[in-house]
Coordinates of N, CA and C in Angstrom, one line a residue:
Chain W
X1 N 0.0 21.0 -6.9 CA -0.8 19.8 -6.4 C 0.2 18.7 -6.0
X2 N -0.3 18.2 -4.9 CA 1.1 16.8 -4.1 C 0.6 15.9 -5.1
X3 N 1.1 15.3 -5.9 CA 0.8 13.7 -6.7 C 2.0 12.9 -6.7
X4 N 1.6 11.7 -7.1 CA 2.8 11.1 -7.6 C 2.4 10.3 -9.1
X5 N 3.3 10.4 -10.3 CA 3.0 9.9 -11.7 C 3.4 9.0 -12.1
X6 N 3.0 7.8 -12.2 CA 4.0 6.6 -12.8 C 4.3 6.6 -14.0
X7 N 4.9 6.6 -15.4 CA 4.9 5.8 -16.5 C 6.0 4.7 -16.8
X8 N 5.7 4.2 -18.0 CA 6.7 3.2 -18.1 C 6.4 1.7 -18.3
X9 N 5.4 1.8 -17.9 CA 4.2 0.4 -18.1 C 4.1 0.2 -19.5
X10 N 3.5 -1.5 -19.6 CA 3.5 -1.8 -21.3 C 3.7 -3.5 -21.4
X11 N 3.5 -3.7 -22.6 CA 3.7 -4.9 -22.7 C 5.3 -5.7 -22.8
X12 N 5.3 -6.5 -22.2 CA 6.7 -7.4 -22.6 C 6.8 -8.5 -22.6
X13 N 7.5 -8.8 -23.6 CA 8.1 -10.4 -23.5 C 8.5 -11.0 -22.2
X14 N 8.3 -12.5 -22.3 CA 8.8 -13.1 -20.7 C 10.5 -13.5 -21.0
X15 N 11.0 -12.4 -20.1 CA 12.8 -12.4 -19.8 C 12.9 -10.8 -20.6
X16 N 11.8 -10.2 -20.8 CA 12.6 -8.9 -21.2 C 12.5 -7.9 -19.9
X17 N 12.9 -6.8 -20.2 CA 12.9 -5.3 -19.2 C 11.9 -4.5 -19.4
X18 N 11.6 -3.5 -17.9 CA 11.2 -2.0 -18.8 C 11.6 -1.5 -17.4
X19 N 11.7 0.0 -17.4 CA 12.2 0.8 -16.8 C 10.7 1.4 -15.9
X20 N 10.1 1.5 -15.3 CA 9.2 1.9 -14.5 C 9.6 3.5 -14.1
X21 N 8.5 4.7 -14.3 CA 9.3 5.9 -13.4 C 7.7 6.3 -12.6
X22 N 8.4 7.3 -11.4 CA 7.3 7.7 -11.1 C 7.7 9.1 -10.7
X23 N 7.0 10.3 -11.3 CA 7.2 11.6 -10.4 C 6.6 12.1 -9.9
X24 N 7.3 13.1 -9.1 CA 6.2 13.1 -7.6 C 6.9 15.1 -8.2
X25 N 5.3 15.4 -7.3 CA 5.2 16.8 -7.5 C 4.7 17.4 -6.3
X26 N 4.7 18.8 -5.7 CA 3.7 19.6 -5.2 C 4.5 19.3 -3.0
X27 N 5.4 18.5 -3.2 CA 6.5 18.2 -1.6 C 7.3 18.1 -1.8
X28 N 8.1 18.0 -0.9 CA 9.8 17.7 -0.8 C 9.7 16.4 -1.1
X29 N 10.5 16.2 -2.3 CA 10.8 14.7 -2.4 C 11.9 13.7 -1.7
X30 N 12.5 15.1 -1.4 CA 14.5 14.1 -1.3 C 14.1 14.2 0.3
X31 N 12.9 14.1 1.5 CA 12.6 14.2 2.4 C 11.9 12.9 2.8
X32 N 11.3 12.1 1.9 CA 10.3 10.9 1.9 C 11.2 9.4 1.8
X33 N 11.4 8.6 2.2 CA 11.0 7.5 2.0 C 10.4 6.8 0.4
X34 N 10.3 6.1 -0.1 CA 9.6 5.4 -1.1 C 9.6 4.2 -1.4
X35 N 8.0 3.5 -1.9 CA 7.9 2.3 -2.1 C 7.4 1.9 -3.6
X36 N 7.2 1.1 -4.3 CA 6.8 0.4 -4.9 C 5.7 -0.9 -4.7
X37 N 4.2 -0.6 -4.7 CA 3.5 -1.6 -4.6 C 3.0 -2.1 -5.7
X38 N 2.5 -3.4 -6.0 CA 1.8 -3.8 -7.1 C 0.8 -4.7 -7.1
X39 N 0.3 -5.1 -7.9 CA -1.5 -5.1 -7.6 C -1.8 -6.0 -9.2
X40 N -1.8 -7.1 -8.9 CA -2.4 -7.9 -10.3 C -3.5 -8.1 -10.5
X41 N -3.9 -8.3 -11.7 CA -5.2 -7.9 -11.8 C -6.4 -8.9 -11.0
X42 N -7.1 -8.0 -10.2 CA -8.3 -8.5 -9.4 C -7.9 -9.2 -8.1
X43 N -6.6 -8.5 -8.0 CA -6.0 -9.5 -6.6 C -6.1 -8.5 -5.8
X44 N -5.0 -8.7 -4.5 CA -4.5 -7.4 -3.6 C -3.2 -7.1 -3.9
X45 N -2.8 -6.2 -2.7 CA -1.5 -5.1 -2.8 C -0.6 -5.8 -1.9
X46 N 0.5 -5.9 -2.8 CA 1.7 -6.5 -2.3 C 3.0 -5.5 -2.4
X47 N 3.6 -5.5 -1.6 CA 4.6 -4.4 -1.3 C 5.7 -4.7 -2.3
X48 N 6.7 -4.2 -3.2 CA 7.3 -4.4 -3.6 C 9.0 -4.6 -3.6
X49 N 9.3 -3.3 -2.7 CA 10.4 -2.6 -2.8 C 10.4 -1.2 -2.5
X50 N 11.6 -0.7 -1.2 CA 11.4 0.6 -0.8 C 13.1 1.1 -0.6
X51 N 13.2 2.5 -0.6 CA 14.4 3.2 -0.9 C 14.0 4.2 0.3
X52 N 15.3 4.5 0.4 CA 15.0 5.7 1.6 C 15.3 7.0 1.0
X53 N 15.4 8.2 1.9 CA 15.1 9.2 1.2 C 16.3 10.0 0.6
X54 N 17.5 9.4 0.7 CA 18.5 10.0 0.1 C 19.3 8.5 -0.6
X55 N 18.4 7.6 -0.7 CA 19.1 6.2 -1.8 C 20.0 5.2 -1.5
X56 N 20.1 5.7 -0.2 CA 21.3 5.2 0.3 C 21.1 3.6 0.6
X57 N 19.8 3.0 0.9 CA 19.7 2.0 1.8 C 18.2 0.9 0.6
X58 N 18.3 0.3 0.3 CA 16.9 0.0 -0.8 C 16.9 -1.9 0.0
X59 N 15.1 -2.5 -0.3 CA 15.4 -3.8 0.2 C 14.2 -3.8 -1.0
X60 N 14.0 -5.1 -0.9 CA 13.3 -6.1 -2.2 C 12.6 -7.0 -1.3
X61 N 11.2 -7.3 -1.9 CA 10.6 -8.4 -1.8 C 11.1 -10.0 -2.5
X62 N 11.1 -10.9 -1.5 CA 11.8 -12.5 -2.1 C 12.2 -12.3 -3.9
X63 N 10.2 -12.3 -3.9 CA 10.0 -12.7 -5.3 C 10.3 -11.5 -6.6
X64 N 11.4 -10.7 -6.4 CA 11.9 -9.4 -7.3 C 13.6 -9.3 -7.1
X65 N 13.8 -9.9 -5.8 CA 15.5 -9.7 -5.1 C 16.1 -10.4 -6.6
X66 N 17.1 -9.5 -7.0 CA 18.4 -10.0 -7.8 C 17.5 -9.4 -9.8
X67 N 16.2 -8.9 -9.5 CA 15.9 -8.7 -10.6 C 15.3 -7.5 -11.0
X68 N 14.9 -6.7 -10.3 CA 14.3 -5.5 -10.2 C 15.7 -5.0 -9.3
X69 N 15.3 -3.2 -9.5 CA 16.1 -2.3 -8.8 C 15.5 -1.2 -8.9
X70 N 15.6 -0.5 -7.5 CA 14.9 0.6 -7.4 C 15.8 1.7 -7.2
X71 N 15.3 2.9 -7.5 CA 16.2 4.1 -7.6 C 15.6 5.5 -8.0
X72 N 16.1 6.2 -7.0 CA 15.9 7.5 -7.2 C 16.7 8.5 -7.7
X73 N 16.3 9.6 -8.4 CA 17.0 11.0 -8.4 C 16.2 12.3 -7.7
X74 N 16.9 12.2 -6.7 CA 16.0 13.8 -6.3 C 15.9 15.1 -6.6
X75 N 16.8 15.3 -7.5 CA 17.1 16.2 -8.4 C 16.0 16.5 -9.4
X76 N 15.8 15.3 -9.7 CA 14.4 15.7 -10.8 C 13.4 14.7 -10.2
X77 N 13.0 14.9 -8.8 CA 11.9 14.5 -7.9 C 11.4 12.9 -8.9
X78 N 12.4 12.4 -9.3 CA 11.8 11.3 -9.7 C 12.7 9.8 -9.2
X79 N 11.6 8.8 -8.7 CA 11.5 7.5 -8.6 C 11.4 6.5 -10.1
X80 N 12.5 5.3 -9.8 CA 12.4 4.3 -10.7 C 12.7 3.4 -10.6
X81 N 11.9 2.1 -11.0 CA 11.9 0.7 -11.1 C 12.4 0.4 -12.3
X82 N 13.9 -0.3 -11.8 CA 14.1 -1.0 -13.3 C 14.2 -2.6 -12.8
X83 N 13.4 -3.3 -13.8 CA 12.7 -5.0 -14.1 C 13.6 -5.4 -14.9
X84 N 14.2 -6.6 -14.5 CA 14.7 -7.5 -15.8 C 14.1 -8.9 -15.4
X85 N 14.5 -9.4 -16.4 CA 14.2 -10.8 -16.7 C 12.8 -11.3 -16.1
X86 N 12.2 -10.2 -16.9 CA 10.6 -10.5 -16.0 C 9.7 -11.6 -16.8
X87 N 8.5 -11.6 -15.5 CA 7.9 -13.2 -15.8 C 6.2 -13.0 -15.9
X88 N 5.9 -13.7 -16.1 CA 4.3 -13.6 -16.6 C 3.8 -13.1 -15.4
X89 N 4.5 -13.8 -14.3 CA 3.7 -13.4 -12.7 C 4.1 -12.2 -12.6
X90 N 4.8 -11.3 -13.0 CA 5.2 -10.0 -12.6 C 3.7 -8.9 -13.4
X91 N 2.8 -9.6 -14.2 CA 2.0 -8.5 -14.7 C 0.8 -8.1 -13.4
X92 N 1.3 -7.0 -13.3 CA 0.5 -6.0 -12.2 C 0.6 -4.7 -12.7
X93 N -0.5 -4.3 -11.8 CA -0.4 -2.4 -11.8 C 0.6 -2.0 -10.9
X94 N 1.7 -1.1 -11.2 CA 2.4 -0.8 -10.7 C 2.5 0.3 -9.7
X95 N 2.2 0.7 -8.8 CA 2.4 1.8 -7.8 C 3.3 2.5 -7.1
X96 N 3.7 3.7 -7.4 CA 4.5 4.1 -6.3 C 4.0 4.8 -5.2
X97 N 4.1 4.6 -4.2 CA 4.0 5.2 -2.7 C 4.8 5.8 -1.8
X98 N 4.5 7.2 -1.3 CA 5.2 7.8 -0.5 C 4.9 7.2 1.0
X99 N 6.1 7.4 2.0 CA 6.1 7.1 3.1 C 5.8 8.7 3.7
X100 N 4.6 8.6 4.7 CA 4.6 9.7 5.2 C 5.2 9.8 6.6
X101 N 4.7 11.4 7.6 CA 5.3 11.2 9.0 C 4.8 9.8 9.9
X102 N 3.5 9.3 10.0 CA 3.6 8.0 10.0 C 4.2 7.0 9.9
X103 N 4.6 6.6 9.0 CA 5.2 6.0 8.4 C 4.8 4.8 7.3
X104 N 3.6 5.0 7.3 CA 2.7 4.2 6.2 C 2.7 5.0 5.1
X105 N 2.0 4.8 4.4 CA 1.7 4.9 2.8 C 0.9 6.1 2.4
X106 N 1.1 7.2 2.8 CA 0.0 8.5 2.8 C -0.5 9.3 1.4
X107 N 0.6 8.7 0.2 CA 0.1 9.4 -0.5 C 1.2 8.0 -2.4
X108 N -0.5 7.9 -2.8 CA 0.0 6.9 -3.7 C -0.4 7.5 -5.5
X109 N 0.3 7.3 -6.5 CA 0.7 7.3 -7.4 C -1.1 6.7 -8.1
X110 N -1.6 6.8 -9.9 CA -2.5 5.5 -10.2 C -2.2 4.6 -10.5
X111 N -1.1 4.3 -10.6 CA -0.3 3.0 -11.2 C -0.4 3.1 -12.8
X112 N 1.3 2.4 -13.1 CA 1.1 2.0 -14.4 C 1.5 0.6 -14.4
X113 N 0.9 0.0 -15.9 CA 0.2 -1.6 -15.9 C 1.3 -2.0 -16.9
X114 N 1.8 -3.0 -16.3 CA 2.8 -3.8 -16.8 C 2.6 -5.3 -16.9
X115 N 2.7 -5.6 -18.0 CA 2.0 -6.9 -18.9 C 3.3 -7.4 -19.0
X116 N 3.0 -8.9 -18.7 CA 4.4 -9.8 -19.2 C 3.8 -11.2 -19.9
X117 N 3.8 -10.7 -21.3 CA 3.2 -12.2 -22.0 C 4.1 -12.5 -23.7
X118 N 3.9 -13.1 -24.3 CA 4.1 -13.9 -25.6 C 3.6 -13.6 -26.6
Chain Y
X1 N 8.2 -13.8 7.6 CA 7.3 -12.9 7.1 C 6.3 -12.5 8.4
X2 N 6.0 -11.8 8.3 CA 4.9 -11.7 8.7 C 3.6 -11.5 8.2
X3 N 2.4 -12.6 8.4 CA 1.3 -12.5 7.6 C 0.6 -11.8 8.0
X4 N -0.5 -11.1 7.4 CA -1.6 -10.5 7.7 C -3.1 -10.9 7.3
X5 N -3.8 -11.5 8.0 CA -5.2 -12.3 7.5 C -6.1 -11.8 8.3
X6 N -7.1 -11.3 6.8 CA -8.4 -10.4 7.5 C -9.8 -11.2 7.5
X7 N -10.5 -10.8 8.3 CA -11.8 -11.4 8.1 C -12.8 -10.5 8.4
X8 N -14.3 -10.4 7.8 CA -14.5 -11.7 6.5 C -13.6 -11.6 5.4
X9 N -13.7 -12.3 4.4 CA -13.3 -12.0 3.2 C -14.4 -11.2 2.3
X10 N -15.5 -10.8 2.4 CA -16.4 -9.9 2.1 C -17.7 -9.6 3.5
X11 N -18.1 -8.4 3.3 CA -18.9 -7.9 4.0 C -20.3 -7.4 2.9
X12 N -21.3 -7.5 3.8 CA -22.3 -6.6 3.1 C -23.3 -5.8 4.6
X13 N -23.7 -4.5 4.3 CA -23.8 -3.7 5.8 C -24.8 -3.0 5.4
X14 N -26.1 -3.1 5.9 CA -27.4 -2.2 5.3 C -26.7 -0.5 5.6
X15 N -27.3 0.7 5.2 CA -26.8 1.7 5.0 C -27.0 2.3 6.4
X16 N -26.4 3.5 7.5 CA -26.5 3.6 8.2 C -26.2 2.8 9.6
X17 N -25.9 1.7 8.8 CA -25.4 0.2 10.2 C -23.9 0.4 10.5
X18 N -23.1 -0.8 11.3 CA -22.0 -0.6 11.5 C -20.8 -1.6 10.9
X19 N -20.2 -1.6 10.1 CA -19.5 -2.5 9.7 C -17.9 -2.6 10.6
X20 N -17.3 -3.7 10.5 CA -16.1 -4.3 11.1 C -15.8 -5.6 10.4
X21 N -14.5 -4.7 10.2 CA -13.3 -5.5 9.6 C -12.1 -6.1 10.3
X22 N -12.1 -7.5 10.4 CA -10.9 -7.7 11.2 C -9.7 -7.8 10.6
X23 N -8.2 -7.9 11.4 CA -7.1 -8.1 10.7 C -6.3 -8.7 12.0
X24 N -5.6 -10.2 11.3 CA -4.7 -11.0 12.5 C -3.2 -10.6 12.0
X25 N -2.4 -10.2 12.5 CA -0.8 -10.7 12.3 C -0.4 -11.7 12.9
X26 N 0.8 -12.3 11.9 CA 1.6 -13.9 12.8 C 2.1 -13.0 13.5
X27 N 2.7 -12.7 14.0 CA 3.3 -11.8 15.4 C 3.1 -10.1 15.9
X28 N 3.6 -9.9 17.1 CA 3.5 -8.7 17.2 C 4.0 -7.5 16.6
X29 N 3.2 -6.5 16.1 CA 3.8 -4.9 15.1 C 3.8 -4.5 16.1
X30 N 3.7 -4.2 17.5 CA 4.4 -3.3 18.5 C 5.5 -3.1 18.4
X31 N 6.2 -1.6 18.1 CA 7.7 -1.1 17.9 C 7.8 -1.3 19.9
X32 N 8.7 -1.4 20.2 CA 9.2 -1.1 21.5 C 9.6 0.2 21.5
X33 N 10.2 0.5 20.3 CA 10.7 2.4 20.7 C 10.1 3.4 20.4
X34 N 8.6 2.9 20.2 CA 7.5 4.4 20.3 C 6.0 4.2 21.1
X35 N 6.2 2.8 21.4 CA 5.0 2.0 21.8 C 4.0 2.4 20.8
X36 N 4.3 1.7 19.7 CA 2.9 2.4 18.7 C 2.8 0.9 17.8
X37 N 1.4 0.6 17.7 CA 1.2 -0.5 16.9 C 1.8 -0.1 15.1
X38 N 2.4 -0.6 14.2 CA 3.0 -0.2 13.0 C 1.9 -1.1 11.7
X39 N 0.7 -0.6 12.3 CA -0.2 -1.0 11.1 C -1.1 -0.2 11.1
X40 N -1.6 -0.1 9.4 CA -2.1 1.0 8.7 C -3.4 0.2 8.3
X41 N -4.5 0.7 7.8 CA -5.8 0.7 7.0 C -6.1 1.6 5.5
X42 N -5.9 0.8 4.8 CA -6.1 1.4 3.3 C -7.7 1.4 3.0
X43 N -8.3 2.1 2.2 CA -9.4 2.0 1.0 C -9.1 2.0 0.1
X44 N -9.9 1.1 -0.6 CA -9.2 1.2 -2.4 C -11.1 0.7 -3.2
X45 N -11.0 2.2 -3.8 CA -12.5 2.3 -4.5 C -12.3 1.4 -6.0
X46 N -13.2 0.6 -6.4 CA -13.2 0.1 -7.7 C -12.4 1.4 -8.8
X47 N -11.7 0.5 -9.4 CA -10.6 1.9 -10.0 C -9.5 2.7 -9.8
X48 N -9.5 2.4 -8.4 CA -8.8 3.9 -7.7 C -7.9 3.1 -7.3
X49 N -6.7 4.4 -7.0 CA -5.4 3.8 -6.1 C -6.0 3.7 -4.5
X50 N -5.1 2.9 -3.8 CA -5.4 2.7 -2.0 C -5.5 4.2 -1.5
X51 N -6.1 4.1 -1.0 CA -6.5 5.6 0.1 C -6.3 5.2 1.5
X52 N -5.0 6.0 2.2 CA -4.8 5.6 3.5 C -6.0 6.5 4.7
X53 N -6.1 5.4 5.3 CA -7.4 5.6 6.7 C -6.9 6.2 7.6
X54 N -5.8 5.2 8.0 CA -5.6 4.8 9.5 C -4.4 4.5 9.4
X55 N -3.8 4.9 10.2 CA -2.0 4.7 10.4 C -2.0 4.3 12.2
X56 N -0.8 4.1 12.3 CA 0.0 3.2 13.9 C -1.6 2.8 14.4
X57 N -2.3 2.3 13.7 CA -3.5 1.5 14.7 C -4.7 1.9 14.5
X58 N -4.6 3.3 15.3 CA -5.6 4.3 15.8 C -5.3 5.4 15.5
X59 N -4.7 5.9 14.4 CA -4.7 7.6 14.1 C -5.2 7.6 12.9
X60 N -6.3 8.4 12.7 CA -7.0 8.8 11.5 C -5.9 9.9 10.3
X61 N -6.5 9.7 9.9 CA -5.5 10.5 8.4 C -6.3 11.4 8.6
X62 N -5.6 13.0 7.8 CA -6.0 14.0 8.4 C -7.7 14.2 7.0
X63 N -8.3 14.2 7.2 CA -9.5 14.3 6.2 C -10.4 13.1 5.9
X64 N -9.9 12.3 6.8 CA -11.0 10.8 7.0 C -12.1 11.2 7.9
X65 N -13.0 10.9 7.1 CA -14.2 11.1 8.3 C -14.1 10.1 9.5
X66 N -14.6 11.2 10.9 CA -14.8 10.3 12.2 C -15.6 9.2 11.9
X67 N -16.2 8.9 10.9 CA -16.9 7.4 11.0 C -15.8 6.2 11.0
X68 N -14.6 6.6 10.5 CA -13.6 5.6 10.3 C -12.6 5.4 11.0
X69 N -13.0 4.4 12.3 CA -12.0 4.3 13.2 C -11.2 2.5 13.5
X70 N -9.7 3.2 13.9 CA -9.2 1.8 13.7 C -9.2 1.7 15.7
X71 N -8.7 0.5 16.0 CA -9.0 -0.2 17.7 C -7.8 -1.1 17.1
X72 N -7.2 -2.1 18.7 CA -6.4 -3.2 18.7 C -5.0 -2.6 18.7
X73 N -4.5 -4.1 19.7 CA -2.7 -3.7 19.8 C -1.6 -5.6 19.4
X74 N -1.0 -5.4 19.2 CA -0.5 -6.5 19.5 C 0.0 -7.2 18.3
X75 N -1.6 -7.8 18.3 CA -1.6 -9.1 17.0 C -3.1 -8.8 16.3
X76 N -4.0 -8.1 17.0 CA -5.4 -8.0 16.9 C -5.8 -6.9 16.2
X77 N -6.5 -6.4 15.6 CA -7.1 -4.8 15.0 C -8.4 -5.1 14.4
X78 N -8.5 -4.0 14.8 CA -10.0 -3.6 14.0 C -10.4 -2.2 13.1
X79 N -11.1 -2.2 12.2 CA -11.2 -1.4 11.6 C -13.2 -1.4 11.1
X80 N -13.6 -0.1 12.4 CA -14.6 -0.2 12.3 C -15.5 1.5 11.7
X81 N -16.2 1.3 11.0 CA -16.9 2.2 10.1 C -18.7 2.2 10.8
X82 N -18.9 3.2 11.6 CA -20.0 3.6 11.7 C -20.6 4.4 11.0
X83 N -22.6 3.8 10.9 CA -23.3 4.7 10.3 C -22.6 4.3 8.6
X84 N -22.7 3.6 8.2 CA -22.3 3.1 6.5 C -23.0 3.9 5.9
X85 N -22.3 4.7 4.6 CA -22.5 5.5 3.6 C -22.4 4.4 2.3
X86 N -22.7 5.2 1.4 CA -23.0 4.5 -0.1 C -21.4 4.5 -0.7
X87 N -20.9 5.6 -0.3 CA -19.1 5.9 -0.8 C -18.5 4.8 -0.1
X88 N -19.0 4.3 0.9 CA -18.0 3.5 1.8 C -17.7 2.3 1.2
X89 N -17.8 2.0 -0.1 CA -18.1 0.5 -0.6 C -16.9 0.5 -1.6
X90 N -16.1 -0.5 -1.2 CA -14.6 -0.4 -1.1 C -13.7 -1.4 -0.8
X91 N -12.8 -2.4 -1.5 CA -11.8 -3.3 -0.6 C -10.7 -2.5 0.4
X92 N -11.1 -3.3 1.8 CA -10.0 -2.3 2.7 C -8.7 -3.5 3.2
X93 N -7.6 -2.8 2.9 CA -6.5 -3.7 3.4 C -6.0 -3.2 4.6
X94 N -5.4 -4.3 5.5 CA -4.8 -4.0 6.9 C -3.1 -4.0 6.0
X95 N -2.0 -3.2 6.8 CA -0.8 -3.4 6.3 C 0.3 -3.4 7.3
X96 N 0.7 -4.3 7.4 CA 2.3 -4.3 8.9 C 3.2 -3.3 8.4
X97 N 3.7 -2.2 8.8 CA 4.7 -1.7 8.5 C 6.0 -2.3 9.7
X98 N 6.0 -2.7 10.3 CA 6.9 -2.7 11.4 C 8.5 -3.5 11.2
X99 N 8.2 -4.6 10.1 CA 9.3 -4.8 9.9 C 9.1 -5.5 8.1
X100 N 10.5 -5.4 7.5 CA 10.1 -5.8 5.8 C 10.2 -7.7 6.0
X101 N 10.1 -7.7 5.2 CA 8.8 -7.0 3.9 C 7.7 -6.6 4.4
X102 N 7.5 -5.8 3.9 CA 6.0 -5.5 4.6 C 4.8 -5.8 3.8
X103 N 3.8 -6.2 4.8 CA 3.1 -7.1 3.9 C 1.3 -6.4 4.4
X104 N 0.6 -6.8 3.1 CA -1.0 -6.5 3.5 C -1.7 -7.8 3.8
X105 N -2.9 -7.7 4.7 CA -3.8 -8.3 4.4 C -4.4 -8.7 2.9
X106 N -5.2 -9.9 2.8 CA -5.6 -10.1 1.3 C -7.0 -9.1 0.9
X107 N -7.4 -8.3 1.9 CA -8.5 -7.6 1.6 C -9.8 -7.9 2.3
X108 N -10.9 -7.3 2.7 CA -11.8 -7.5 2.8 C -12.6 -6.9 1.6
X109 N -14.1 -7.4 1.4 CA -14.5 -6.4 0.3 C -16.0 -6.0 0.6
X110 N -16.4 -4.8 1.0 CA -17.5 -4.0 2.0 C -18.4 -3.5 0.7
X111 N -19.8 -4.4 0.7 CA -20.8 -3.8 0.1 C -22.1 -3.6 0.7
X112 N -22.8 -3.2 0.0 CA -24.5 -2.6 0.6 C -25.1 -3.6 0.8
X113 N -25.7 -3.7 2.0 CA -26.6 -4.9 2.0 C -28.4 -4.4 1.3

């Protein structure tokens, strides 16, 4: 089956880390593109951060640049978000998203939920 | 940036009617090197992750019903749903792919009238 699985979500302190993953099954992974969208609660979808399909090239949204990092292994068809010094505004559902032949968003993850509180 | 602002910010559409969603960009998602508008149409069911519609404008995803068609080039789009079904009730986002960040619309949100 094509999916993609996030874990890694959870609660944290404001200025701690967590390591986000997502694995993708059932396609070529090291073939895709990938993004990171997130989604707080009862809002919309804001793009986060995307990697290309061999790692080489990655960009960031303003509000993540210098604190998040995104990264892949294709090897074990898996995507990861690593968060530091995160902030109360960072609590969203987390998503990973494939880029398809399109080039939009064809095939997305359920998200895991990442809490940043006290 | 480029923004993306949709209107309405909610819809309600008796069953069988036609619903339309609009979506403005601050500038043009026309690539020059494929001539193809670089914006997509998502669904996102209460619960669910985004379900993509509609890709470069006007191409349907392969398993979207012909009721769900996207229009518009430029700065302009539309994202119109004939004949409304009960499943159809859903926040839909417009999304710029064409240059980063890439950004969505804030949503519209489509219910039964």
């Amino acid at each position: 089956e094509v999916q993609l699985v996030e874990s890694g979500g959870g609660l944290v302190q404001p200025g701690g880390s967590l390591r986000l993953s997502c694995a993708a099954s059932g396609f070529t992974f090291s073939s895709h593109w990938m993004h990171w969208v997130r989604q707080a609660p009862g809002k919309g979808l804001v793009w986060v951060s995307r990697i290309t399909s061999d790692g080489s090239s990655t960009i960031y949204a303003d509000s993540v640049k210098g604190r998040f990092t995104i990264s892949r292994d294709n090897a074990k068809n898996t995507l990861h978000l690593q968060m530091n010094s995160l902030r109360a505004e960072d609590t969203a559902l987390y998503y990973c998203a494939r880029v398809g032949s399109g080039s939009s968003n064809d095939l997305w993850g359920r998200g895991t939920l990442v809490t940043v509180s006290s | 940036d480029i923004v993306m602002t949709q209107s309405p910010d909610s819809l309600a559409v008796s069953l069988g009617e036609r619903a339309t969603i609009n979506c403005k960009s601050s500038q043009s998602v026309l690539s020059g090197s494929n001539n193809k508008n670089s914006l997509a149409w998502y669904q996102q069911k209460p619960g669910q992750s985004p379900k993509l519609l509609i890709y470069w404008s006007s191409t349907r995803e392969s398993g979207v019903p012909d009721r769900f068609s996207g229009s518009g080039s430029g700065t302009d789009f539309t994202l119109t749903i004939t004949s409304l079904q009960a499943e159809d009730v859903a926040v839909y986002y417009c999304q710029q792919y064409h240059s980063a960040p890439i950004t969505f619309g804030q949503g519209t949100r489509l219910e039964i009238k």
